[in-house]
GROMACS .gro file of C-alpha atoms in nm:
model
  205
    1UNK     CA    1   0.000   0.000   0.000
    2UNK     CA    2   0.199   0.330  -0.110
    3UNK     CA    3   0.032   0.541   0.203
    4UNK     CA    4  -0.178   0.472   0.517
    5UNK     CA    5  -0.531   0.492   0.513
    6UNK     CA    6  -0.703   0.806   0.587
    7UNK     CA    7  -0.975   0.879   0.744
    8UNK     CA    8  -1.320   0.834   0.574
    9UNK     CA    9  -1.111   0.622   0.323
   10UNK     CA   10  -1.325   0.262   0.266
   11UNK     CA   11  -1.129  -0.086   0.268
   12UNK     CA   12  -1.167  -0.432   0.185
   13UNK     CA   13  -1.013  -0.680   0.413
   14UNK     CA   14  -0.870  -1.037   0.333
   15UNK     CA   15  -1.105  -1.217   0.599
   16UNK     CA   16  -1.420  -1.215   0.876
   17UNK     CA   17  -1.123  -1.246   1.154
   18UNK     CA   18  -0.946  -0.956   1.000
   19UNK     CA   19  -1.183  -0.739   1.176
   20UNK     CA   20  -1.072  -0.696   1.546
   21UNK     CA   21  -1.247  -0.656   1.844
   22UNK     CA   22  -1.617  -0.551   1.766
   23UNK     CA   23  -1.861  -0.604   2.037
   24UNK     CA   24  -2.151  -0.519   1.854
   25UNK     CA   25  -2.350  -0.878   1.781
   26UNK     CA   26  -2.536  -0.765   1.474
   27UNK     CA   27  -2.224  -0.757   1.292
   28UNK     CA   28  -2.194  -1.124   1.301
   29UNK     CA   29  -2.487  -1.146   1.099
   30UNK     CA   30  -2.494  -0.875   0.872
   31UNK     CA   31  -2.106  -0.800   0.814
   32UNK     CA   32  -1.893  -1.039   0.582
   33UNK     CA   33  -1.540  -0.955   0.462
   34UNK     CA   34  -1.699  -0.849   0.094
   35UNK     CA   35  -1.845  -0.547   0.244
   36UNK     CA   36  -1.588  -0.247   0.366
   37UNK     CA   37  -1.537  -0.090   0.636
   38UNK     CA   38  -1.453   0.273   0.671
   39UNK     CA   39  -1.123   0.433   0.850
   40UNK     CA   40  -1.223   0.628   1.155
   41UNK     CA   41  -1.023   0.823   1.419
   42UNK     CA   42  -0.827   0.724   1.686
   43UNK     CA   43  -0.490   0.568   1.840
   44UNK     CA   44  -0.378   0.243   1.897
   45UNK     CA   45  -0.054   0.160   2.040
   46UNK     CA   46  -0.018  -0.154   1.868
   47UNK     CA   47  -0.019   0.031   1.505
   48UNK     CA   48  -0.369  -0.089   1.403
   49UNK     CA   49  -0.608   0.087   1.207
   50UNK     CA   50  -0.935   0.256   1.348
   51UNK     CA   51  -1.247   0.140   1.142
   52UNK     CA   52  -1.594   0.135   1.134
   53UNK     CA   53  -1.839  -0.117   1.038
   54UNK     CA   54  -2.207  -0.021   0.874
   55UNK     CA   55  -2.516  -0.151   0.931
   56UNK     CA   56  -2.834  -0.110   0.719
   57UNK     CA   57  -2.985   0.109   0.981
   58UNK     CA   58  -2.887   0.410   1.069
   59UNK     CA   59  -2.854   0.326   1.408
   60UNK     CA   60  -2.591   0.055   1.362
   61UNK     CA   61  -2.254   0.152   1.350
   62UNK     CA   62  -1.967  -0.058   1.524
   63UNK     CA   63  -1.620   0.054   1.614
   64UNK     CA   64  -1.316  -0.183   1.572
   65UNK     CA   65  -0.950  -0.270   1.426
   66UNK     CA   66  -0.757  -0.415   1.107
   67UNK     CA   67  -0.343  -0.473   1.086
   68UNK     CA   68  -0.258  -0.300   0.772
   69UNK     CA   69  -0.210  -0.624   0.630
   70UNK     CA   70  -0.535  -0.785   0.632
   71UNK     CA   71  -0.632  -0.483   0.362
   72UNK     CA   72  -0.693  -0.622  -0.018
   73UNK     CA   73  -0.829  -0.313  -0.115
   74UNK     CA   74  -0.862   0.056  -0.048
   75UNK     CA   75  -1.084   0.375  -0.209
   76UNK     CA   76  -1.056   0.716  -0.147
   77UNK     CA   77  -1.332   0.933  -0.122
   78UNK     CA   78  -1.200   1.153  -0.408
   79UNK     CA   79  -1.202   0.879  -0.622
   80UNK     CA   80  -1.621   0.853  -0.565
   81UNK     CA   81  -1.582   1.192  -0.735
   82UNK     CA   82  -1.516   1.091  -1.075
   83UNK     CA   83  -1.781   1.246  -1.293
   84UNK     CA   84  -1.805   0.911  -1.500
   85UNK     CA   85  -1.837   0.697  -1.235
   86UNK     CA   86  -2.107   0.881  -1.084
   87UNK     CA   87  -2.304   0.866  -1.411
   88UNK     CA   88  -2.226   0.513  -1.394
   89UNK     CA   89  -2.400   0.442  -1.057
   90UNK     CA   90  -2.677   0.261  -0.972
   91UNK     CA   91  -2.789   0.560  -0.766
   92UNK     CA   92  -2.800   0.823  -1.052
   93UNK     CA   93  -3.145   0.888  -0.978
   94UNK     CA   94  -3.084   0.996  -0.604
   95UNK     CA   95  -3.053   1.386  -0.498
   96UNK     CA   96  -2.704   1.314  -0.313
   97UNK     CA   97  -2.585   1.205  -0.678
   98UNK     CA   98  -2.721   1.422  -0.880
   99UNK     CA   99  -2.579   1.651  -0.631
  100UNK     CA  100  -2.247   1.583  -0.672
  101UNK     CA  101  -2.271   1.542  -1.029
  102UNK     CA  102  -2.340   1.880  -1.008
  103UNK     CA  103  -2.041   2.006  -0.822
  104UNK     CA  104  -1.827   1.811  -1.063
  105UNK     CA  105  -1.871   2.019  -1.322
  106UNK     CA  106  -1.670   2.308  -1.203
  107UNK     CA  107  -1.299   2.360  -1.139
  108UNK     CA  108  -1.235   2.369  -0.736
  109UNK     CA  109  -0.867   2.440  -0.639
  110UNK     CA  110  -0.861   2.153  -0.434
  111UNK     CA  111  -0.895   1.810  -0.409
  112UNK     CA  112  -1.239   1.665  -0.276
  113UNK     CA  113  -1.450   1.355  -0.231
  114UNK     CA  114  -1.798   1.200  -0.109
  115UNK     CA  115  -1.802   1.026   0.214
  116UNK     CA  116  -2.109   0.907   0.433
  117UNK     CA  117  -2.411   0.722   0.303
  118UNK     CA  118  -2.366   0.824  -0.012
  119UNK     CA  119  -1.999   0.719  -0.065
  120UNK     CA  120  -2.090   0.421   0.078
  121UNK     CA  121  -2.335   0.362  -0.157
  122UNK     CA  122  -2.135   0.422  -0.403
  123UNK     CA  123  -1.834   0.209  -0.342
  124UNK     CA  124  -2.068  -0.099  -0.283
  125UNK     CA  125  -2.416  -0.069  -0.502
  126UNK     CA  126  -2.586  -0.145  -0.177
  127UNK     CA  127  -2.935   0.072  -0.201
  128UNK     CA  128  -2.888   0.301   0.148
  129UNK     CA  129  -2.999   0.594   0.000
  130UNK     CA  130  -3.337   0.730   0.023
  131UNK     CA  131  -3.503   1.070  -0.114
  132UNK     CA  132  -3.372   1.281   0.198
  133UNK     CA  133  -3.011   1.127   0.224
  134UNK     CA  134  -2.810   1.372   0.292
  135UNK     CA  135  -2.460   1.447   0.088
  136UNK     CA  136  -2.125   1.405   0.270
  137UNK     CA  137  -1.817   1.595   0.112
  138UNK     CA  138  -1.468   1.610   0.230
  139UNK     CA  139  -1.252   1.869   0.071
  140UNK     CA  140  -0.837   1.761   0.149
  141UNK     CA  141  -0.734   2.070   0.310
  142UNK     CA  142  -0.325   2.057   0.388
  143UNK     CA  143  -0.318   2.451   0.424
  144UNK     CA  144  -0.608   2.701   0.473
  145UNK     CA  145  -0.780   2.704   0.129
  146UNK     CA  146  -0.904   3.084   0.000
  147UNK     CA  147  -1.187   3.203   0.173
  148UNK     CA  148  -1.321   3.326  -0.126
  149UNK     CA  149  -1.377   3.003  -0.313
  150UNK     CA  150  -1.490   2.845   0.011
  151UNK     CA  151  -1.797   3.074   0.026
  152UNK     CA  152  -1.826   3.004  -0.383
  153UNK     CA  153  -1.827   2.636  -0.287
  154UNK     CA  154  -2.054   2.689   0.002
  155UNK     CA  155  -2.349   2.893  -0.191
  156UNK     CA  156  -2.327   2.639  -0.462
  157UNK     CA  157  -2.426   2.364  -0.195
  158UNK     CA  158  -2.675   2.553  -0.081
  159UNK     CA  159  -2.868   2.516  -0.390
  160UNK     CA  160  -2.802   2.156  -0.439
  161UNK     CA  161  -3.079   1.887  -0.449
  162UNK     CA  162  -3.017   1.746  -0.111
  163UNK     CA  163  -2.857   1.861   0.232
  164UNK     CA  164  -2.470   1.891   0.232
  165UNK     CA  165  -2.212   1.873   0.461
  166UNK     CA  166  -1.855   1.922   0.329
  167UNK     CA  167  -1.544   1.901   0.629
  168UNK     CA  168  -1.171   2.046   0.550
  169UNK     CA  169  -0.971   1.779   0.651
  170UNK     CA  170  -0.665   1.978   0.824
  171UNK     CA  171  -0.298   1.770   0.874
  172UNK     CA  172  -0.470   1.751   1.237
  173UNK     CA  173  -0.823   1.670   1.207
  174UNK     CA  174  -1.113   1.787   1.056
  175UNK     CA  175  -1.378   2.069   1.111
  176UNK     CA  176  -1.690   2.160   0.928
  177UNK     CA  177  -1.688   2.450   0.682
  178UNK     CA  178  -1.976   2.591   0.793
  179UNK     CA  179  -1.795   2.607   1.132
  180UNK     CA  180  -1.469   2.761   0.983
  181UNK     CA  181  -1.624   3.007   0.777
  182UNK     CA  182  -1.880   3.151   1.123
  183UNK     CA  183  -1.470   3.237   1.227
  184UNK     CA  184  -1.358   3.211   1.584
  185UNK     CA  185  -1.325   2.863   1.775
  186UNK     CA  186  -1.431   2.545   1.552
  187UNK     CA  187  -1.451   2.172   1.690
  188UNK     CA  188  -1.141   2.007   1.510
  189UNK     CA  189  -1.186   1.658   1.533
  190UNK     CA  190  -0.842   1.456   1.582
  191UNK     CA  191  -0.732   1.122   1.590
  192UNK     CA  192  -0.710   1.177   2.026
  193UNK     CA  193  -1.035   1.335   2.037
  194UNK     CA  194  -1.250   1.614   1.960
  195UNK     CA  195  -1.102   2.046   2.055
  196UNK     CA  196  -1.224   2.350   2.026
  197UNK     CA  197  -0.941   2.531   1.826
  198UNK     CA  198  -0.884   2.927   1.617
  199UNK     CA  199  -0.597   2.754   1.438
  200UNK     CA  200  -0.664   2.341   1.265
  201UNK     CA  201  -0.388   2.422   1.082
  202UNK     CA  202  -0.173   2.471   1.374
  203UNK     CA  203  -0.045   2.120   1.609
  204UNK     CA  204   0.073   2.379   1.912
  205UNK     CA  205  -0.254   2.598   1.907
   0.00000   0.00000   0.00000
């Protein structure tokens, strides 16, 4: 694998035991090792990977581990992005695509993706979306993009089909953009926990 998984990115693992220590029952029965799981935040001191397992309810969501190893396969959210392959989905018809087709038609100075529901949806063909699914967006954010083109990117969400919630992801975390752009403290969510931060671009703030 040329670089560690991210969070929000989706992987494949090579077995059912590859998944460590989930306590959640229903994920006996509904997860098998041809669905993926989803890279979360947090720490381990052995060097395993935080992921998350989905359920078809909204409700179930189960937290547990991987060894790098045990991953076959890996997809970013930017590459859920792709024009084509949106066009190519099952789940044209759905507001969260259509959204997103949408916002792939213009030029953004910065790399983004689709995360949530809808990525998941995406990377799998498995039918969670519904008419009022919302539309989860991650824009890679290794410095503080232009304000400007934030608030371009912001109004055209606004107008989209569906409900949308984009994050910067920061070296350090991740806040919303609706957050950032309000200015002053923002909730920067980090691998040791969630804090209230002026600076997510900043490890000492």
């Amino acid at each position: 694998m040329l670089s560690p998984p991210r969070p929000h990115d989706l992987l494949w693992l090579s077995s059912v035991q590859a998944l460590e220590d989930i306590q959640d029952k229903w994920v006996d029965d509904l997860w098998h090792y041809g669905l993926p799981v989803v890279v979360r935040r947090d720490t381990d001191t052995d060097g395993r990977i935080p992921v998350g397992v989905r359920g078809m309810k909204r409700g179930q969501r189960a937290a547990g581990w991987v060894q790098a190893a045990a991953i076959t396969r890996l997809v970013m959210p930017e590459t859920l992005a792709d024009k084509q392959t949106l066009l190519r989905s099952s789940h044209l018809s759905q507001p969260p695509v259509q959204a997103a087709i949408t916002l792939t038609d213009q030029h953004w100075p910065w790399s983004w993706g689709i995360t949530g529901s809808t990525g998941y949806a995406l990377a799998t063909n498995i039918p969670v979306l519904h008419a009022d699914s919302d539309l989860d967006l991650l824009i890679r954010a290794p410095s503080p993009p232009d304000r400007e083109a934030l608030l371009h990117w912001q109004s055209q969400t606004v107008s989209l089909p569906c409900r949308v919630d984009t994050q910067l992801a920061t070296p350090f975390g991740a806040v919303a953009l609706s957050e950032w752009l309000r200015g002053g403290r923002v909730l920067l969510k980090t691998s040791q926990g969630p804090r209230l931060t002026k600076a997510p671009w900043n490890s000492e703030e």
